[in-house]
Tab-separated table of C-alpha atoms in Angstrom:
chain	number	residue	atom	x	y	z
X	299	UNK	CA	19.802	21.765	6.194
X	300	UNK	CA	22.916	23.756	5.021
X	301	UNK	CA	23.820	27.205	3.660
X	302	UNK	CA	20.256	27.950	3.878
X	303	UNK	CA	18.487	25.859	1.492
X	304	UNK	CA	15.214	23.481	1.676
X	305	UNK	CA	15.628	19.721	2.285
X	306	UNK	CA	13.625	19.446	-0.970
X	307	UNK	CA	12.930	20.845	-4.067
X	308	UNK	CA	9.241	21.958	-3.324
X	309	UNK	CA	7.735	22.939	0.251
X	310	UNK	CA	7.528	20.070	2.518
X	311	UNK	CA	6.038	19.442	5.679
X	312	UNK	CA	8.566	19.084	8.103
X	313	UNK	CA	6.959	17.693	12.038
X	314	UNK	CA	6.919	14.824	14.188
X	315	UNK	CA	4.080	13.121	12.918
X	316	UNK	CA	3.844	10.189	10.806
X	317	UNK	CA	2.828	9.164	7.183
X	318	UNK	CA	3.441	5.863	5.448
X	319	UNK	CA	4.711	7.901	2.560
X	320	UNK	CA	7.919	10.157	3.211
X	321	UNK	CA	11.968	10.123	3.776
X	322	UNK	CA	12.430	10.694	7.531
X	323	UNK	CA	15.282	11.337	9.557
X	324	UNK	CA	16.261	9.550	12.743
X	325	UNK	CA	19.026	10.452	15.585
X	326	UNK	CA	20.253	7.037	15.680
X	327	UNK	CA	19.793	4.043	13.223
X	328	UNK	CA	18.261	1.889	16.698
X	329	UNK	CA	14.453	4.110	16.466
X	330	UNK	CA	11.228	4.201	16.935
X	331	UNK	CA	8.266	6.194	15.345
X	332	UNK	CA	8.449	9.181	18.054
X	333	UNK	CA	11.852	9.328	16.673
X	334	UNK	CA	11.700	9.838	13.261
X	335	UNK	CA	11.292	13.993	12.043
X	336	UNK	CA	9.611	13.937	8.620
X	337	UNK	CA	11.973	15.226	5.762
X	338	UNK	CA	10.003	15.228	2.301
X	339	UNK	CA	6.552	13.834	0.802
X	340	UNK	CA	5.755	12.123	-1.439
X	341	UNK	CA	4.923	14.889	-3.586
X	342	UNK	CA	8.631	16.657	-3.074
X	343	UNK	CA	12.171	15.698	-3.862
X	344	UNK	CA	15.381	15.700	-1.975
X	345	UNK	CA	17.857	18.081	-3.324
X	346	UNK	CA	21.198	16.832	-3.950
X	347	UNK	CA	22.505	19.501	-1.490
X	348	UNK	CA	20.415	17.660	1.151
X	349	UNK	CA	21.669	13.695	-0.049
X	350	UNK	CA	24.977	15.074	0.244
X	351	UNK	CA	24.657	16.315	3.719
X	352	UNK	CA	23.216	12.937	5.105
X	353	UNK	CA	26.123	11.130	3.941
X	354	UNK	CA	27.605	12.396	7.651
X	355	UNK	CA	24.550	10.738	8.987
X	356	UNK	CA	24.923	6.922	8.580
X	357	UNK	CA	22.091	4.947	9.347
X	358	UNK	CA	19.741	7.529	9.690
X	359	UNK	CA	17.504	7.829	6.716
X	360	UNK	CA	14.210	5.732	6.483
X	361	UNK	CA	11.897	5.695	3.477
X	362	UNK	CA	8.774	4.639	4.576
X	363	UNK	CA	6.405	3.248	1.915
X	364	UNK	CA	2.718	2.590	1.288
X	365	UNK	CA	1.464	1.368	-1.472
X	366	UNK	CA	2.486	-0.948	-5.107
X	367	UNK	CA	4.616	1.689	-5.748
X	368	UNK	CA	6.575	4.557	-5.364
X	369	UNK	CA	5.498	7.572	-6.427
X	370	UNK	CA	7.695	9.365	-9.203
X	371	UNK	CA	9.267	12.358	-6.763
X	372	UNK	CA	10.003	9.391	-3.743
X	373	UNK	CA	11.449	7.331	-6.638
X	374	UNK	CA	13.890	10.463	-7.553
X	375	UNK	CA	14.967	11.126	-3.694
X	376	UNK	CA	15.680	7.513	-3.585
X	377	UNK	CA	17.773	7.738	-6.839
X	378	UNK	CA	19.605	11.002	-5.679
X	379	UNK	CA	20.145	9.089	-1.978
X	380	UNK	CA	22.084	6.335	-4.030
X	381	UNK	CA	23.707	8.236	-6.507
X	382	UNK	CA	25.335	10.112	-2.981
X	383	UNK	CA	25.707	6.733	-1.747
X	384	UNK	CA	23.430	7.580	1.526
X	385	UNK	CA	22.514	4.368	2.643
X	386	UNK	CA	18.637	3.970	3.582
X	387	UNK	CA	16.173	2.294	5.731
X	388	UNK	CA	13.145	1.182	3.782
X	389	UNK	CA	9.468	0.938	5.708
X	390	UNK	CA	7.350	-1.879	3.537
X	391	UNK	CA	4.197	-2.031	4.377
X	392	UNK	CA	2.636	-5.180	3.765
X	393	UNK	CA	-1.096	-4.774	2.832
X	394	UNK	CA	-3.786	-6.874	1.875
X	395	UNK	CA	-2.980	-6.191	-1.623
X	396	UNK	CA	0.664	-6.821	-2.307
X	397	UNK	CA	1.005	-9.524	0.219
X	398	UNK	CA	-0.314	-11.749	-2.563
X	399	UNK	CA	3.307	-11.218	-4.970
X	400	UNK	CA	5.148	-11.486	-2.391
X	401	UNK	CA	8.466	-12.269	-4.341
X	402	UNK	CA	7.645	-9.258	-6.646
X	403	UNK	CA	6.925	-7.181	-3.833
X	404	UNK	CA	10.492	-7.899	-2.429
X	405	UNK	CA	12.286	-7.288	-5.315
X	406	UNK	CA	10.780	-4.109	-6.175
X	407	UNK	CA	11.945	-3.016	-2.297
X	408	UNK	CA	15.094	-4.468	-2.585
X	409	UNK	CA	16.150	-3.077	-5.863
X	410	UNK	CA	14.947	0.511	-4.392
X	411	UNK	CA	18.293	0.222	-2.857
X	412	UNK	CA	17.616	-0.151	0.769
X	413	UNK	CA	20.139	-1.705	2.470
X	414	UNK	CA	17.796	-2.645	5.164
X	415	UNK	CA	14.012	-3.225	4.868
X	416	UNK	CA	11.915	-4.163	7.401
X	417	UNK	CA	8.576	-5.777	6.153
X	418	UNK	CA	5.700	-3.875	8.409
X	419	UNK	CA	2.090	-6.079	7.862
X	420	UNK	CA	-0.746	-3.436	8.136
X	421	UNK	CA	-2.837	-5.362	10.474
X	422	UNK	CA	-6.818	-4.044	10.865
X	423	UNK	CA	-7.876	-5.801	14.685
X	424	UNK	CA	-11.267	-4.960	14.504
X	425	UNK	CA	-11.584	-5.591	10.477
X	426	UNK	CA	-9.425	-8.614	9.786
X	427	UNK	CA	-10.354	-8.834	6.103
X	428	UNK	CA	-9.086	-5.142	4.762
X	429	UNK	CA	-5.528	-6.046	6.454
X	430	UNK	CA	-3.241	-8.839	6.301
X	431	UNK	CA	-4.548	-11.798	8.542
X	432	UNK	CA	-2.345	-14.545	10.041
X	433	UNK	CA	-2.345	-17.045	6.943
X	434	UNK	CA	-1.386	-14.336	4.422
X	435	UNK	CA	1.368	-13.005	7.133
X	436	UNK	CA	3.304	-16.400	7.184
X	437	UNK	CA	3.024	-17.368	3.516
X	438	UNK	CA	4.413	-13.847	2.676
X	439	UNK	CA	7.096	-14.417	5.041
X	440	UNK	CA	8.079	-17.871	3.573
X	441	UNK	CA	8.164	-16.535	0.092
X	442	UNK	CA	10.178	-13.529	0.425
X	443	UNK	CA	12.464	-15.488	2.504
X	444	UNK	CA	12.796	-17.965	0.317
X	445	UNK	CA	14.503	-15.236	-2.488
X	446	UNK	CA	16.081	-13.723	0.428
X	447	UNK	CA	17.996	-16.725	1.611
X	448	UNK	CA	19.509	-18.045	-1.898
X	449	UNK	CA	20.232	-14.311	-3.076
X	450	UNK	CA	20.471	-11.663	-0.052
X	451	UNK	CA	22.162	-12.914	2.669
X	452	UNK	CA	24.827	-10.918	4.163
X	453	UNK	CA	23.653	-8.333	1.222
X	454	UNK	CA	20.185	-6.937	2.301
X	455	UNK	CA	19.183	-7.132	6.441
X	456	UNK	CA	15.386	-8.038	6.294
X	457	UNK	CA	15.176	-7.054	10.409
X	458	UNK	CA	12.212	-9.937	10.910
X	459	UNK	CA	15.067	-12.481	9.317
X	460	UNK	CA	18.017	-10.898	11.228
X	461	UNK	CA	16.273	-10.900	14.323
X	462	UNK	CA	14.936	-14.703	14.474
X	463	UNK	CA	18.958	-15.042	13.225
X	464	UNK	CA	19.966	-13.608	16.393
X	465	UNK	CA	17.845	-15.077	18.396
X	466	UNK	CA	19.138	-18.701	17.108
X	467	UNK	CA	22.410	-17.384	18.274
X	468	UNK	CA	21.625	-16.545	21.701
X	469	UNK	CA	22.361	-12.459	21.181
X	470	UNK	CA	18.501	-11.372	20.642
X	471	UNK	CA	17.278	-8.785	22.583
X	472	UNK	CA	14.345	-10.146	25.026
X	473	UNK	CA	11.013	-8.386	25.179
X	474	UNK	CA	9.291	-8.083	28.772
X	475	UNK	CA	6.370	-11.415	28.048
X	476	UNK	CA	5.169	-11.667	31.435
X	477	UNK	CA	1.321	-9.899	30.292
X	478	UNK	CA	1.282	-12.270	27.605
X	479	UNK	CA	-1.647	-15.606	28.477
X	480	UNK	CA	-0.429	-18.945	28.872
X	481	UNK	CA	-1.169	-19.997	25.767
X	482	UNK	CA	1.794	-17.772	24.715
X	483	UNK	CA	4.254	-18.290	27.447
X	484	UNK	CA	4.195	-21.999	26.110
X	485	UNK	CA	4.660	-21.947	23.125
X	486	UNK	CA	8.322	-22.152	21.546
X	487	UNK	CA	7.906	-19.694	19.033
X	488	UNK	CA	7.836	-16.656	21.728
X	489	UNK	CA	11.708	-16.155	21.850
X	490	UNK	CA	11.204	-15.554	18.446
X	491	UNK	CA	8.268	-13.176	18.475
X	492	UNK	CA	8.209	-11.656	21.792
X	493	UNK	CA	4.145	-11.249	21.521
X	494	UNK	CA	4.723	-9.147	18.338
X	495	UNK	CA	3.554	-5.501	18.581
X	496	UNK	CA	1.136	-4.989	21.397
X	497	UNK	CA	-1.298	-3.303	18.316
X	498	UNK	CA	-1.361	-6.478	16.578
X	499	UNK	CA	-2.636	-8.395	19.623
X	500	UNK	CA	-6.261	-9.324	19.898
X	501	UNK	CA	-8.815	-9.331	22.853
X	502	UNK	CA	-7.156	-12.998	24.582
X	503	UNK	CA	-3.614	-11.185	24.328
X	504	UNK	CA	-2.322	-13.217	21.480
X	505	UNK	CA	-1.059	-11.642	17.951
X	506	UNK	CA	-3.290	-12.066	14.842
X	507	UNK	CA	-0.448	-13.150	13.187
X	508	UNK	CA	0.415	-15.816	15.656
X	509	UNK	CA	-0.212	-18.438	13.258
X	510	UNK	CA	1.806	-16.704	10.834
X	511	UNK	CA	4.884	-16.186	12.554
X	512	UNK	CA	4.613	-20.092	13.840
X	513	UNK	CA	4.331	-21.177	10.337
X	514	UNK	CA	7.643	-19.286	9.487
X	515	UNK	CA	9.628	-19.760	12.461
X	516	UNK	CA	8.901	-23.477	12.299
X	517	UNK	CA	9.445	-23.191	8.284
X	518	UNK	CA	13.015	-21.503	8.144
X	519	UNK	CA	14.349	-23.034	11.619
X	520	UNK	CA	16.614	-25.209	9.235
X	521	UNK	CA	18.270	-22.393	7.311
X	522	UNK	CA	18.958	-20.849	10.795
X	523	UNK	CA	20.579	-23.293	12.141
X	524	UNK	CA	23.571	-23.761	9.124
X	525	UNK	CA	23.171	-19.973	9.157
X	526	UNK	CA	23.938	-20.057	12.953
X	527	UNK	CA	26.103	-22.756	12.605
X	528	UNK	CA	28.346	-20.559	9.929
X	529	UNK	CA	28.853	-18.038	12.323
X	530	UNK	CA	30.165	-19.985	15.254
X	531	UNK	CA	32.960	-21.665	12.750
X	532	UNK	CA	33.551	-17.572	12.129
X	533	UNK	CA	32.217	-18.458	8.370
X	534	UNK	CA	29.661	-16.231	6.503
X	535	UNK	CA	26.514	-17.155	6.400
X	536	UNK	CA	26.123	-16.064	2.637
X	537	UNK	CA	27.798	-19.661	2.762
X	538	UNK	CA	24.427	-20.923	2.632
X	539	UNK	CA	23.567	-18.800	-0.621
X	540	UNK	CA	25.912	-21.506	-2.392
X	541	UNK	CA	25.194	-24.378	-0.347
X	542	UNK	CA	21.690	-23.707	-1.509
X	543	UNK	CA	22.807	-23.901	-5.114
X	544	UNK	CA	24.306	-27.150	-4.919
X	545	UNK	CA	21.755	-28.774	-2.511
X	546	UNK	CA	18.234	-27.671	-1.071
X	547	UNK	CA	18.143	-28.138	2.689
């Protein structure tokens, strides 16, 4: 805050404790959830004062969000963040819901004006069928991947896409997989997934969405590779984008 005045426009709560709708601030663009200090709900809107005064902080702005849509004051702060060109990290939540448009779903995020989403699947262990479950996860991924890949590339980071990108070119960061079971420690896809997030994994130590993530990472290894490829030759990979016009892979 500056000069003495609010974040937002209306009281908001402002503590380190998380909701899946709010604009939250983060020291460094590499965080985590313990990180991130809650700015404005979704009831409240972002002054232009405050939209102004994150410009200085690059990187560190996430809009996390729950839900079809945005609610009309989150929509606002989101316009004000762009119209002060502070670029913003945008929290999807992938429920049971919206996974099934998943090319909608994208697009709505995308043209939000994130310039970085990462696609979070709200994942229920103990009651598969309210959350997203394996065979939703990797269709969903497929689908908004395929948009991604012939319109986004090098425009939009999805992180799940970017990652698996650097992991195809040998500068992915490596999660410790020793706890994992053997079922994972064979199988190919784990360089890719690392085990997922240890709240995702079920009572053998596997992910619910192991199937899911196979089914992509098997999927998209193609585009990865020319992607990967791209990069070596010191080419863009939005390369591809065109490629992709004149020929499918």
């Amino acid at each position: 805050m500056t000069g003495g005045q609010p974040w937002a426009e209306q009281p908001c709560l402002c503590a380190n404790h998380y909701c899946r709708n709010g604009i939250y601030l983060t020291p460094s663009p590499a965080f985590t959830m313990r990180d991130m200090t809650l700015l404005c709900l979704p009831e409240t809107v972002l002054t232009d004062e405050a939209c102004q005064s994150l410009k200085t902080r690059p990187g560190a702005v996430i809009v996390s969000l729950d839900g079809e849509v945005a609610s009309e004051a989150l929509t606002t702060s989101m316009e004000r963040l762009r119209h002060h060109a502070v670029a913003f990290t945008l929290l999807a939540w992938v429920t049971r819901d919206n996974s099934d448009t998943p090319q909608a779903r994208y697009r709505y995020w995308r043209n939000l004006g994130a310039t970085v989403i990462h696609l979070l699947p709200q994942v229920h262990i103990h009651e598969m069928a309210s959350g997203v479950n394996t065979q939703r996860w990797g269709v969903f991924l497929r689908s908004v991947f395929e948009l991604w890949v012939r319109e986004d590339v090098g425009r939009v980071s999805v992180q799940v896409f970017d990652d698996a990108l650097a992991v195809w070119r040998g500068t992915g960061a490596r999660m410790a997989t020793e706890a994992l079971p053997e079922e994972c420690q064979r199988c190919p896809a784990l360089r890719l997934c690392n085990g997922d997030c240890p709240k995702h994994r079920m009572a053998d130590g596997r992910s619910a969405l192991c199937e899911g993530y196979q089914d992509f990472f098997t999927w998209s290894a193609p585009y990865m590779r020319v992607m990967r490829d791209l990069l070596a030759q010191h080419r863009s990979p939005m390369e591809l984008m065109a490629m992709l016009r004149q020929q499918p892979i």
